[in-house]
Short mmCIF file of C-alpha atoms and ligand atoms in Angstrom, two decimals:
data_model
loop_
_atom_site.label_atom_id
_atom_site.label_comp_id
_atom_site.label_asym_id
_atom_site.label_seq_id
_atom_site.Cartn_x
_atom_site.Cartn_y
_atom_site.Cartn_z
CA MET E 18 18.42 -3.33 -23.02
CA LYS E 19 16.54 -2.99 -19.86
CA GLU E 20 13.52 -5.50 -19.31
CA ARG E 21 11.09 -3.52 -18.33
CA GLY E 22 7.79 -6.38 -18.17
CA PHE E 23 4.98 -6.64 -20.80
CA TRP E 24 2.94 -3.03 -19.05
CA PHE E 25 5.26 -0.55 -19.42
CA ASP E 26 6.76 -2.10 -23.23
CA THR E 27 3.33 -1.97 -23.93
CA GLU E 28 1.25 1.78 -23.07
CA ALA E 29 3.28 3.95 -25.29
CA LYS E 30 3.27 6.93 -22.26
CA LEU E 31 4.83 5.39 -19.94
CA THR E 32 7.95 4.10 -22.07
CA GLN E 33 8.54 7.73 -23.13
CA ARG E 34 7.52 8.65 -20.08
CA THR E 35 11.19 11.44 -18.87
CA ILE E 36 13.23 10.02 -16.31
CA LEU E 37 12.77 12.30 -12.73
CA PRO E 38 16.95 13.35 -12.29
CA ALA E 39 18.75 11.36 -9.68
CA LEU E 40 20.07 12.76 -5.99
CA GLN E 41 22.57 14.83 -6.88
CA HIS E 42 23.91 17.37 -3.69
CA ASP E 43 22.91 16.47 0.22
CA ILE E 44 19.27 16.70 1.39
CA ALA E 45 17.41 17.08 4.33
CA ALA E 46 13.52 16.10 4.54
CA ASP E 47 11.48 15.00 7.42
CA ILE E 48 10.80 11.84 5.97
CA ALA E 49 12.83 10.04 3.66
CA ILE E 50 11.25 6.57 1.55
CA ILE E 51 13.31 3.94 -0.29
CA GLY E 52 11.61 2.89 -3.11
CA ALA E 53 9.39 3.87 -5.51
CA GLY E 54 6.50 1.19 -5.57
CA TYR E 55 3.30 0.61 -4.36
CA SER E 56 4.55 0.85 -0.51
CA GLY E 57 6.46 3.43 -1.35
CA LEU E 58 4.63 6.35 -3.33
CA TRP E 59 1.27 5.53 -0.65
CA THR E 60 3.08 5.81 2.44
CA ALA E 61 4.27 9.00 0.84
CA TYR E 62 0.18 10.12 -0.27
CA TYR E 63 -1.14 9.49 2.96
CA LEU E 64 2.06 11.08 4.78
CA LYS E 65 0.93 13.78 3.11
CA GLN E 66 -2.42 13.76 3.06
CA TYR E 67 -2.20 14.53 6.76
CA GLN E 68 0.53 16.58 7.43
CA PRO E 69 0.86 18.18 4.37
CA ASN E 70 3.51 20.38 5.30
CA LEU E 71 6.54 16.88 5.98
CA SER E 72 8.62 16.94 3.56
CA VAL E 73 9.41 14.08 1.96
CA ALA E 74 11.27 12.33 -0.49
CA ILE E 75 12.03 9.29 -2.17
CA LEU E 76 14.92 7.97 -3.15
CA GLU E 77 14.57 5.05 -6.65
CA ALA E 78 17.37 3.61 -7.15
CA ASP E 79 16.34 2.22 -10.59
CA THR E 80 12.93 4.10 -11.94
CA ILE E 81 9.66 4.47 -10.48
CA GLY E 82 7.13 0.84 -10.33
CA GLN E 83 10.92 -0.72 -11.52
CA GLY E 84 10.47 -3.36 -9.21
CA ALA E 85 7.25 -6.06 -8.33
CA SER E 86 5.19 -2.76 -8.59
CA GLY E 87 5.11 -2.21 -11.66
CA ARG E 88 5.94 -5.94 -13.39
CA ASN E 89 2.39 -8.04 -11.82
CA GLY E 90 -0.79 -9.49 -12.58
CA GLY E 91 -3.01 -7.17 -11.89
CA TRP E 92 -5.42 -8.20 -9.00
CA LEU E 93 -6.39 -5.62 -6.67
CA MET E 94 -7.21 -7.57 -3.53
CA GLY E 95 -9.52 -7.07 -1.28
CA SER E 96 -7.73 -9.49 1.01
CA PHE E 97 -3.58 -10.73 1.54
CA SER E 98 -1.75 -13.69 2.52
CA GLY E 99 -1.83 -15.14 5.87
CA ASP E 100 -5.13 -12.31 6.35
CA VAL E 101 -7.21 -14.47 8.41
CA ALA E 102 -4.11 -15.62 10.51
CA TYR E 103 -4.06 -12.39 11.99
CA LEU E 104 -8.22 -12.12 11.99
CA ASN E 105 -7.85 -15.34 14.63
CA GLN E 106 -6.39 -13.04 16.80
CA LEU E 107 -9.18 -10.49 17.63
CA GLN E 108 -12.89 -11.67 18.11
CA GLY E 109 -16.73 -10.06 18.26
CA GLU E 110 -16.85 -6.30 16.64
CA SER E 111 -13.10 -6.05 16.53
CA ARG E 112 -12.55 -8.58 14.07
CA LEU E 113 -15.45 -7.09 12.28
CA MET E 114 -13.44 -3.91 11.77
CA ALA E 115 -10.43 -5.85 10.16
CA LYS E 116 -12.11 -8.31 8.18
CA ALA E 117 -14.07 -4.84 6.97
CA LEU E 118 -10.36 -2.49 6.52
CA ILE E 119 -9.15 -4.71 4.60
CA GLN E 120 -11.87 -5.66 2.55
CA GLN E 121 -12.33 -1.84 2.25
CA ILE E 122 -8.79 -1.51 -0.22
CA ILE E 123 -10.77 -1.75 -2.87
CA ALA E 124 -12.67 1.40 -2.04
CA GLU E 125 -9.89 3.08 -0.93
CA VAL E 126 -8.24 2.31 -3.77
CA ALA E 127 -10.84 3.27 -5.89
CA ALA E 128 -10.95 6.15 -4.92
CA VAL E 129 -7.88 7.76 -4.01
CA CYS E 130 -7.40 6.78 -8.38
CA ALA E 131 -10.95 9.03 -8.42
CA LYS E 132 -9.58 11.27 -6.63
CA HIS E 133 -6.38 12.12 -8.19
CA HIS E 134 -7.98 11.38 -11.80
CA ILE E 135 -5.23 8.30 -12.23
CA ASP E 136 -5.92 6.05 -14.64
CA CYS E 137 -5.14 2.51 -14.46
CA ASP E 138 -7.40 0.73 -16.08
CA LEU E 139 -9.48 -0.77 -12.34
CA HIS E 140 -12.54 -2.52 -13.49
CA HIS E 141 -13.99 -4.20 -9.60
CA GLY E 142 -15.17 -7.93 -11.45
CA GLY E 143 -14.19 -10.53 -8.76
CA ASN E 144 -12.39 -13.35 -8.85
CA LEU E 145 -12.86 -16.67 -9.85
CA ARG E 146 -11.08 -20.01 -8.27
CA VAL E 147 -11.56 -22.06 -10.51
CA ALA E 148 -11.57 -26.74 -10.57
CA ALA E 149 -10.60 -27.17 -14.04
CA ARG E 150 -7.21 -29.27 -15.43
CA TYR E 151 -8.20 -32.13 -13.58
CA PRO E 152 -10.88 -33.86 -10.89
CA GLU E 153 -9.22 -33.81 -8.12
CA GLN E 154 -9.49 -29.32 -8.11
CA LEU E 155 -13.27 -29.70 -7.75
CA ALA E 156 -12.24 -31.65 -3.72
CA ASN E 157 -9.95 -28.78 -3.26
CA ILE E 158 -12.34 -26.31 -3.86
CA GLN E 159 -14.93 -27.61 -1.44
CA ALA E 160 -12.30 -28.41 0.83
CA GLU E 161 -11.57 -23.72 0.54
CA LEU E 162 -15.15 -23.62 1.14
CA ALA E 163 -15.16 -25.29 4.26
CA GLN E 164 -12.48 -23.42 5.46
CA TRP E 165 -13.73 -20.30 5.03
CA ARG E 166 -16.75 -21.02 6.23
CA ARG E 167 -15.41 -22.03 9.03
CA GLN E 168 -13.55 -18.82 8.82
CA GLY E 169 -17.37 -17.11 9.16
CA PHE E 170 -17.31 -15.33 5.40
CA GLY E 171 -21.07 -16.08 4.46
CA GLU E 172 -22.35 -15.83 0.94
CA ALA E 173 -21.59 -12.69 -0.21
CA ASP E 174 -17.39 -13.02 0.75
CA ILE E 175 -17.10 -16.37 -1.45
CA ARG E 176 -20.07 -18.80 -2.93
CA TRP E 177 -19.59 -21.46 -5.09
CA LEU E 178 -20.62 -20.87 -8.84
CA ASP E 179 -22.06 -24.45 -10.64
CA LYS E 180 -20.81 -25.74 -13.92
CA THR E 181 -23.72 -23.97 -15.63
CA GLU E 182 -22.50 -20.57 -13.40
CA LEU E 183 -19.08 -20.91 -14.13
CA ASP E 184 -19.73 -21.44 -18.37
CA LYS E 185 -21.35 -18.22 -18.19
CA GLN E 186 -18.25 -16.16 -16.64
CA VAL E 187 -15.60 -18.02 -18.58
CA SER E 188 -14.49 -21.11 -21.20
CA MET E 189 -12.31 -23.21 -19.39
CA ALA E 190 -11.40 -26.68 -20.42
CA HIS E 191 -12.34 -28.89 -17.93
CA GLY E 192 -14.58 -25.94 -15.40
CA GLN E 193 -15.61 -28.06 -12.85
CA ALA E 194 -17.60 -25.43 -10.93
CA ALA E 195 -16.15 -21.91 -9.32
CA LEU E 196 -15.09 -20.29 -6.02
CA TYR E 197 -16.62 -16.65 -7.14
CA THR E 198 -15.44 -13.16 -4.13
CA PRO E 199 -16.18 -9.61 -5.00
CA HIS E 200 -13.12 -8.71 -3.05
CA CYS E 201 -10.55 -8.60 -6.71
CA ALA E 202 -9.88 -6.37 -9.08
CA ARG E 203 -8.13 -5.56 -12.51
CA ILE E 204 -6.01 -3.42 -12.54
CA HIS E 205 -3.08 -1.50 -15.34
CA PRO E 206 0.52 -1.71 -12.33
CA ALA E 207 2.21 0.75 -14.50
CA LYS E 208 -0.11 3.24 -14.63
CA LEU E 209 -1.83 2.54 -10.99
CA VAL E 210 2.04 2.87 -10.68
CA CYS E 211 2.79 6.05 -12.47
CA GLY E 212 -0.13 7.44 -11.93
CA LEU E 213 0.78 7.41 -7.83
CA ALA E 214 4.37 8.58 -8.96
CA ASP E 215 2.84 12.14 -10.62
CA VAL E 216 0.33 13.17 -8.02
CA VAL E 217 2.66 12.37 -5.03
CA GLN E 218 5.04 14.73 -6.56
CA ASN E 219 2.20 17.83 -7.20
CA LEU E 220 1.80 17.11 -3.28
CA GLY E 221 5.28 18.20 -2.31
CA VAL E 222 7.40 15.03 -2.67
CA LYS E 223 10.27 15.16 -4.06
CA ILE E 224 11.14 12.06 -5.77
CA PHE E 225 14.99 10.67 -7.20
CA GLU E 226 15.29 8.29 -10.19
CA GLN E 227 18.76 6.35 -10.26
CA THR E 228 19.06 7.36 -7.26
CA PRO E 229 20.51 3.77 -5.05
CA VAL E 230 20.92 3.85 -1.13
CA THR E 231 24.23 1.89 -0.60
CA HIS E 232 24.32 2.08 2.53
CA ILE E 233 22.38 3.14 6.22
CA GLU E 234 24.77 5.49 7.84
CA HIS E 235 23.23 5.04 12.04
CA TRP E 236 19.97 4.96 12.86
CA GLY E 237 19.10 7.02 15.57
CA ALA E 238 16.56 9.48 15.81
CA ALA E 239 17.13 13.03 13.82
CA GLN E 240 20.41 11.18 12.64
CA THR E 241 19.73 8.80 9.54
CA ARG E 242 22.53 9.34 6.90
CA LEU E 243 21.04 7.09 3.34
CA HIS E 244 24.12 7.29 0.45
CA THR E 245 23.42 7.49 -2.65
CA PRO E 246 26.41 8.03 -5.71
CA LYS E 247 25.98 11.51 -5.64
CA GLY E 248 24.76 12.68 -2.60
CA SER E 249 22.77 11.32 1.17
CA ALA E 250 19.60 12.48 2.78
CA ARG E 251 19.12 13.05 5.96
CA ALA E 252 16.08 12.52 7.27
CA ALA E 253 14.33 11.63 11.31
CA ILE E 254 12.33 9.03 10.01
CA VAL E 255 13.16 6.04 6.97
CA VAL E 256 11.22 4.25 5.36
CA PRO E 257 12.85 1.31 3.54
CA ALA E 258 9.83 0.34 0.79
CA VAL E 259 12.28 -2.06 -0.97
CA GLU E 260 10.04 -5.38 -0.53
CA GLY E 261 12.14 -8.47 -2.33
CA TYR E 262 15.19 -6.62 -2.87
CA LEU E 263 15.78 -5.66 1.34
CA ARG E 264 18.07 -7.93 1.66
CA GLN E 265 20.83 -5.73 -0.84
CA LEU E 266 20.21 -3.06 2.47
CA GLY E 267 22.22 -4.95 4.71
CA GLU E 268 20.86 -6.57 8.09
CA LEU E 269 18.05 -5.63 7.44
CA GLY E 270 17.12 -8.13 5.13
CA ARG E 271 17.65 -11.39 6.48
CA PHE E 272 14.28 -10.72 8.07
CA THR E 273 12.98 -11.19 3.75
CA LEU E 274 12.88 -13.97 2.12
CA PRO E 275 13.08 -12.82 -2.62
CA VAL E 276 11.00 -15.84 -4.77
CA GLN E 277 9.95 -14.86 -8.38
CA SER E 278 6.68 -15.38 -10.20
CA LEU E 279 7.02 -15.17 -14.08
CA LEU E 280 4.05 -14.30 -16.12
CA ILE E 281 3.38 -14.03 -20.08
CA ALA E 282 0.91 -12.72 -22.02
CA THR E 283 -0.88 -14.05 -25.52
CA GLU E 284 -0.87 -11.08 -28.15
CA PRO E 285 -4.75 -8.84 -28.09
CA LEU E 286 -7.58 -11.74 -29.02
CA THR E 287 -9.88 -10.64 -31.51
CA ASP E 288 -13.27 -10.57 -29.63
CA GLU E 289 -14.83 -13.94 -31.61
CA MET E 290 -12.12 -15.04 -29.41
CA TRP E 291 -13.12 -13.18 -26.37
CA GLN E 292 -17.03 -14.40 -26.24
CA ASP E 293 -15.88 -17.79 -26.74
CA ILE E 294 -13.34 -17.07 -23.26
CA GLY E 295 -15.81 -14.76 -21.65
CA LEU E 296 -14.64 -13.69 -18.63
CA ALA E 297 -16.47 -10.21 -19.63
CA ASN E 298 -16.45 -8.61 -16.47
CA ARG E 299 -13.12 -9.03 -16.34
CA ALA E 300 -13.09 -11.33 -13.47
CA THR E 301 -9.17 -12.00 -12.32
CA PHE E 302 -9.38 -15.93 -11.98
CA SER E 303 -6.62 -19.15 -11.15
CA ASP E 304 -7.48 -22.65 -11.31
CA ALA E 305 -7.05 -24.22 -7.61
CA SER E 306 -3.79 -25.84 -7.52
CA ARG E 307 -0.25 -25.13 -5.55
CA ILE E 308 1.43 -23.39 -8.15
CA VAL E 309 -0.62 -20.62 -7.55
CA THR E 310 -1.35 -20.03 -10.90
CA TYR E 311 -3.81 -16.29 -12.05
CA GLY E 312 -4.87 -14.58 -15.14
CA GLN E 313 -6.62 -11.84 -16.19
CA ARG E 314 -8.63 -10.06 -19.37
CA SER E 315 -6.00 -7.37 -19.40
CA PRO E 316 -7.63 -3.83 -20.19
CA ASP E 317 -5.94 -4.17 -24.55
CA ASN E 318 -8.10 -7.71 -24.73
CA ARG E 319 -4.98 -9.55 -23.81
CA LEU E 320 -5.25 -12.92 -21.77
CA ILE E 321 -2.39 -12.37 -19.27
CA PHE E 322 -1.46 -15.61 -17.11
CA GLY E 323 1.19 -16.16 -14.16
CA ALA E 324 2.66 -19.54 -12.30
CA ARG E 325 5.20 -19.07 -8.76
CA GLY E 326 8.37 -19.15 -9.50
CA GLY E 327 11.94 -20.67 -8.14
CA TYR E 328 13.60 -19.10 -5.44
CA GLY E 329 17.74 -17.98 -6.09
CA PHE E 330 20.28 -19.28 -3.58
CA GLY E 331 21.48 -16.84 -1.18
CA ALA E 332 18.37 -14.67 -2.15
CA LYS E 333 19.37 -13.28 -4.69
CA VAL E 334 17.29 -10.60 -6.74
CA ARG E 335 16.34 -10.70 -10.02
CA THR E 336 14.77 -8.08 -12.65
CA GLU E 337 15.96 -9.82 -16.49
CA PHE E 338 14.31 -13.39 -16.83
CA GLY E 339 15.15 -13.50 -20.92
CA PHE E 340 11.54 -14.43 -23.07
CA ASN E 341 12.68 -14.85 -26.30
CA ARG E 342 9.88 -13.85 -28.30
CA GLU E 343 10.58 -15.59 -31.51
CA CYS E 344 10.76 -19.46 -29.41
CA PHE E 345 6.48 -18.96 -29.21
CA ASN E 346 6.03 -17.31 -32.96
CA ALA E 347 5.20 -20.05 -35.15
CA GLN E 348 5.99 -17.85 -38.36
CA SER E 349 9.49 -17.08 -37.28
CA PRO E 350 12.10 -19.98 -38.81
CA ALA E 351 13.43 -20.13 -34.82
CA SER E 352 9.94 -20.96 -33.66
CA ASP E 353 9.83 -24.61 -32.36
CA PRO E 354 6.63 -26.02 -31.07
CA GLN E 355 8.38 -28.18 -28.85
CA SER E 356 10.60 -25.70 -27.72
CA ALA E 357 7.64 -23.80 -26.66
CA LEU E 358 7.29 -26.08 -24.13
CA LYS E 359 10.30 -26.20 -21.60
CA GLY E 360 11.43 -23.59 -19.71
CA GLU E 361 10.12 -21.25 -17.18
CA PHE E 362 7.95 -19.76 -19.93
CA GLY E 363 6.97 -22.85 -21.70
CA PHE E 364 5.94 -24.46 -18.50
CA ARG E 365 3.77 -21.11 -18.13
CA TYR E 366 2.45 -21.34 -21.81
CA GLN E 367 1.36 -25.93 -20.79
CA LEU E 368 -1.01 -24.33 -18.31
CA LEU E 369 -2.65 -21.94 -19.71
CA LEU E 370 -3.12 -24.52 -23.04
CA ALA E 371 -4.28 -26.77 -20.96
CA LEU E 372 -6.87 -23.86 -19.55
CA PHE E 373 -7.33 -23.06 -23.05
CA PRO E 374 -7.11 -25.10 -26.06
CA GLN E 375 -8.03 -22.63 -27.94
CA LEU E 376 -5.84 -20.71 -27.59
CA ALA E 377 -3.18 -23.07 -29.93
CA ASP E 378 -3.04 -20.90 -32.08
CA VAL E 379 -2.08 -17.61 -30.74
CA GLN E 380 0.67 -15.83 -30.66
CA ILE E 381 2.48 -15.36 -26.87
CA THR E 382 4.00 -12.34 -27.32
CA HIS E 383 5.35 -11.54 -23.54
CA GLY E 384 7.47 -13.42 -20.87
CA TRP E 385 8.41 -11.48 -18.11
CA GLY E 386 8.44 -11.94 -14.62
CA GLY E 387 9.83 -10.17 -11.04
CA THR E 388 10.48 -10.59 -7.18
CA LEU E 389 8.60 -10.27 -4.09
CA ALA E 390 9.54 -11.14 -0.49
CA LEU E 391 8.23 -13.48 1.59
CA ALA E 392 8.76 -12.89 5.46
CA ARG E 393 9.48 -15.58 8.40
CA GLN E 394 5.22 -15.40 9.63
CA PHE E 395 4.02 -15.59 6.38
CA ALA E 396 1.98 -12.74 6.69
CA PRO E 397 3.21 -8.99 6.09
CA HIS E 398 3.89 -6.71 8.30
CA ALA E 399 3.86 -2.17 9.25
CA ILE E 400 6.34 -2.05 12.38
CA TYR E 401 7.36 1.75 13.40
CA ASP E 402 9.97 2.41 15.70
CA LYS E 403 10.43 6.17 17.03
CA ASN E 404 13.72 4.98 19.02
CA VAL E 405 15.16 5.21 15.66
CA GLY E 406 13.03 6.68 13.60
CA LEU E 407 12.74 3.51 10.66
CA GLY E 408 9.08 1.85 9.69
CA LEU E 409 8.91 -0.98 7.78
CA ILE E 410 5.88 -2.49 5.75
CA GLY E 411 6.11 -5.52 3.97
CA GLY E 412 6.45 -9.08 3.22
CA TYR E 413 2.90 -9.13 1.02
CA GLY E 414 4.34 -12.76 -0.32
CA GLY E 415 3.19 -12.29 -4.24
CA GLU E 416 -0.99 -10.50 -2.43
CA GLY E 417 0.45 -6.69 -2.28
CA VAL E 418 -0.85 -4.97 -4.50
CA GLY E 419 -4.06 -3.76 -2.17
CA ALA E 420 -1.96 -4.82 0.41
CA ALA E 421 0.90 -2.17 0.08
CA ASN E 422 -2.10 0.49 0.45
CA LEU E 423 -4.00 -0.59 3.75
CA PHE E 424 0.16 -1.36 5.18
CA ALA E 425 1.24 2.24 4.01
CA ARG E 426 -2.10 3.44 5.84
CA THR E 427 -0.94 1.58 8.67
CA LEU E 428 2.66 2.19 9.03
CA VAL E 429 1.28 5.87 8.47
CA ASP E 430 -0.95 6.66 11.69
CA LEU E 431 1.57 5.23 13.56
CA ILE E 432 4.03 7.47 12.32
CA LEU E 433 1.90 10.05 12.29
CA ALA E 434 0.84 8.59 15.93
CA ARG E 435 -2.50 8.84 15.04
CA ASP E 436 -5.65 7.21 17.13
CA THR E 437 -7.02 5.49 14.64
CA PRO E 438 -8.63 1.59 14.17
CA LEU E 439 -5.29 1.64 11.68
CA THR E 440 -3.35 0.72 14.35
CA THR E 441 -5.01 -1.67 16.28
CA MET E 442 -4.30 -3.88 14.55
CA PRO E 443 -2.25 -7.26 15.02
CA TRP E 444 -0.10 -6.59 11.60
CA ALA E 445 0.43 -2.82 12.68
CA PHE E 446 3.54 -2.34 15.01
CA ASN E 447 4.77 -0.09 17.18
CA ALA E 448 8.63 -1.48 18.36
CA PRO E 449 11.92 -2.15 17.18
CA ILE E 450 11.70 -4.74 13.55
CA GLN E 451 14.22 -6.95 15.62
CA GLN E 452 10.86 -7.85 18.27
CA VAL E 453 8.78 -8.24 15.37
CA LEU E 454 10.54 -10.12 12.87
CA THR E 455 11.75 -13.68 12.79
CA PRO E 456 14.63 -13.52 11.03
CA TRP E 457 15.02 -16.69 7.84
CA GLU E 458 17.15 -19.22 8.76
CA PRO E 459 20.91 -19.12 7.31
CA GLU E 460 21.63 -21.29 3.52
CA PRO E 461 21.46 -23.98 2.08
CA LEU E 462 18.13 -24.66 4.21
CA PRO E 463 15.61 -21.26 2.52
CA TRP E 464 16.56 -22.98 -0.92
CA LEU E 465 16.59 -26.21 0.20
CA ALA E 466 12.95 -25.89 1.34
CA TYR E 467 11.68 -24.11 -1.51
CA HIS E 468 12.89 -25.37 -3.99
CA GLY E 469 11.66 -29.21 -3.54
CA MET E 470 8.73 -27.31 -2.18
CA ASN E 471 8.06 -26.05 -6.10
CA LYS E 472 9.34 -29.85 -6.71
CA ILE E 473 6.87 -31.64 -5.34
CA PHE E 474 3.96 -28.80 -5.38
CA ALA E 475 4.97 -29.31 -10.04
CA TRP E 476 4.84 -33.64 -9.95
CA GLU E 477 1.29 -32.77 -7.21
CA ASP E 478 0.15 -31.17 -10.04
CA ARG E 479 1.28 -33.34 -12.77
CA LEU E 480 0.26 -36.51 -11.48
CA TYR E 481 -2.95 -34.91 -10.88
CA SER E 482 -2.93 -33.86 -14.77
CA ARG E 483 -2.21 -37.47 -15.95
CA PRO E 484 -4.94 -39.17 -15.91
CA LYS E 485 -3.51 -42.39 -16.39
CA SER E 486 -1.06 -41.69 -12.69
CA ALA E 487 -1.38 -44.48 -10.00
CA ALA E 488 -3.36 -43.78 -7.27
CA TRP E 489 -0.64 -44.69 -4.53
CA GLN E 490 1.69 -41.66 -6.36
CA LYS E 491 -0.74 -38.63 -5.96
CA GLY E 492 -1.93 -40.61 -2.58
CA LEU E 493 1.63 -39.53 -1.87
CA ALA E 494 2.03 -36.39 -3.26
CA LYS E 495 -0.60 -35.21 -1.85
CA ARG E 496 0.24 -35.60 0.92
CA LEU E 497 4.11 -34.76 0.94
CA ALA E 498 2.39 -31.75 -0.34
CA ASN E 499 0.27 -30.87 2.70
CA LYS E 500 3.01 -30.75 4.92
CA LEU E 501 5.02 -28.47 3.04
CA GLU E 502 2.18 -26.36 2.80
CA GLY E 503 2.07 -26.61 6.50
CA LEU E 504 5.45 -25.69 6.39
CA MET E 505 5.34 -22.70 4.35
CA SER E 506 2.12 -21.14 5.46
C1 LIG L 671 5.40 -10.74 -11.07
C2 LIG L 671 4.01 -10.29 -10.51
C3 LIG L 671 2.68 -11.15 -10.27
C4 LIG L 671 2.86 -10.22 -8.71
N1 LIG L 671 1.11 -10.33 -9.29
C5 LIG L 671 0.46 -9.77 -7.63
C6 LIG L 671 -1.55 -9.84 -8.04
O1 LIG L 671 -1.28 -9.51 -9.23
N2 LIG L 671 -1.57 -8.88 -7.15
C7 LIG L 671 -1.05 -9.22 -5.80
O2 LIG L 671 -1.59 -8.22 -5.10
N3 LIG L 671 0.51 -8.48 -5.28
C8 LIG L 671 1.02 -9.86 -6.68
N4 LIG L 671 2.23 -9.00 -6.68
C9 LIG L 671 3.17 -8.40 -5.66
C10 LIG L 671 3.01 -7.58 -5.79
O3 LIG L 671 3.47 -6.55 -7.20
C11 LIG L 671 4.26 -7.22 -4.97
O4 LIG L 671 3.90 -7.17 -3.13
C12 LIG L 671 3.69 -4.87 -5.04
O5 LIG L 671 4.06 -4.73 -6.23
C13 LIG L 671 5.02 -4.69 -3.68
O6 LIG L 671 5.55 -3.73 -4.19
P1 LIG L 671 6.03 -2.47 -3.26
O7 LIG L 671 6.94 -0.97 -3.87
O8 LIG L 671 6.96 -2.94 -1.88
O9 LIG L 671 8.26 -2.98 -3.73
P2 LIG L 671 8.21 -3.13 -5.17
O10 LIG L 671 7.77 -2.47 -6.13
O11 LIG L 671 9.26 -4.63 -5.62
O12 LIG L 671 9.02 -1.69 -4.86
C14 LIG L 671 10.45 -1.84 -4.18
C15 LIG L 671 10.96 -0.35 -4.69
O13 LIG L 671 12.25 -0.17 -4.05
C16 LIG L 671 13.86 -0.12 -5.36
N5 LIG L 671 14.57 0.07 -4.17
C17 LIG L 671 15.29 -1.27 -3.76
N6 LIG L 671 16.23 -1.54 -3.40
C18 LIG L 671 16.38 -0.27 -3.81
C19 LIG L 671 17.39 1.18 -3.37
N7 LIG L 671 18.95 0.30 -2.47
N8 LIG L 671 17.86 2.03 -2.80
C20 LIG L 671 16.93 3.06 -3.46
N9 LIG L 671 15.86 2.75 -4.18
C21 LIG L 671 15.42 0.44 -3.98
C22 LIG L 671 13.27 -1.01 -6.45
O14 LIG L 671 13.48 -0.81 -8.04
C23 LIG L 671 11.72 -1.03 -6.23
O15 LIG L 671 10.81 0.11 -7.41
C24 LIG L 671 2.78 -10.09 -7.71
C25 LIG L 671 4.67 -9.95 -8.10
C26 LIG L 671 5.59 -9.74 -8.84
C27 LIG L 671 6.46 -10.42 -8.90
#
């Protein structure tokens, strides 16, 4: 059976959802969207909000939320990767406008959920970036705060929590201090994506599941035909909203790099354990390292914890991760405490125990992962080429839960030629895709760069985590890591 990940596996209502029929014949629509994740569904939602008479069809290769939208860490952020670079292209009023649009993402998603009764366990508790596992993380967050201040982000956006304030929020081993931002909320990812799908269907959008687009024929106004195994969709405007899967759609794929991220989940923790751990206000959290850790207290009271994953040579999309629950089950004869610490999930388990040693006897019940996409400019985009009727959003680089809403709204305003502040933003492009995006280099360069970066970041982290590492080694690792981070951002 196909892996669907924790969020679907633990929510009976979603697991038992009836799959919508696949496309079985040829259809025509005003707008055809490829992919039923957040990007595709938000695009459909705003199209129908502003022009209810438009006919909109969504073709989904698998099932709703089968991509990153049903597998992520549930951080709904009022920010996105690359946002500061966009802000820095603006000044004065327009910069303030852009900042507000970005930070209002959470309020917008919450308002839509409230309006349509989507229950996705949204809890607006902010985010903690904690200096914890090794002393140098303190210097990391001091430098980060100074950087935020230089960019004009004040106390209302990000503030310092000293150890006493941090301990009131979360009890992490060696927790020294933290940066706190209110611009993040916790959600249940699969409930959001399925809730959105229900809403857009009620608005008249046709969703076809198990309908992979195999071929896109001729870009041209009113003449684009999307071929699927049993039927085709003809539309004047096509929106590929496939993020990490773009490589599978031919030429356009060279503009994104599909990379993975992986998570684990504990069994539900007792009230006593939560009194010890904290996170009473459901703040999402990470530690201040370069291996991009992220966690949340889930709606069913587990600790969910993840970290950046790898990249498969040749830009492979990965949806199967092979988590072996028995390895983590102390009662099972197959369990071996050492093997639980090995491999992709073992690496995350080690990090989790380093932050929360009080979880040593707690069972890890789930491990899963998903594929996300990096744009070569390391920032997402909303592009509409009206001459060929093609709209493209994505390149969120692991921060797309909230960004998908903002970029879908931007794309819809571009498509409908609405005169709004969104279409004046530096991430909005009325132009051919090739004029906006830079293609990724051919292999083996992406593999060497990404693989090398992951190795160096992990090496740096290991050296800093060991009290006896030589200062020169730490210095060397840091210099190399800084260099690579500079190249990849
Ligand atoms: C493990 C993990 C953790 C993450 N954690 C966070 C987080 O905490 N916060 C955050 O902001 N971001 C996070 N992200 C990123 C975020 O989940 C994504 O950016 C976001 O979900 C992208 O949504 P999307 O709709 O663009 O793409 P997806 O959700 O990937 O949807 C694309 C859809 O297109 C379909 N598709 C693909 N090819 C075809 C085809 N040929 N024909 C038809 N359909 C097709 C796929 O089946 C899929 O359903 C995480 C990502 C991963 C993988």
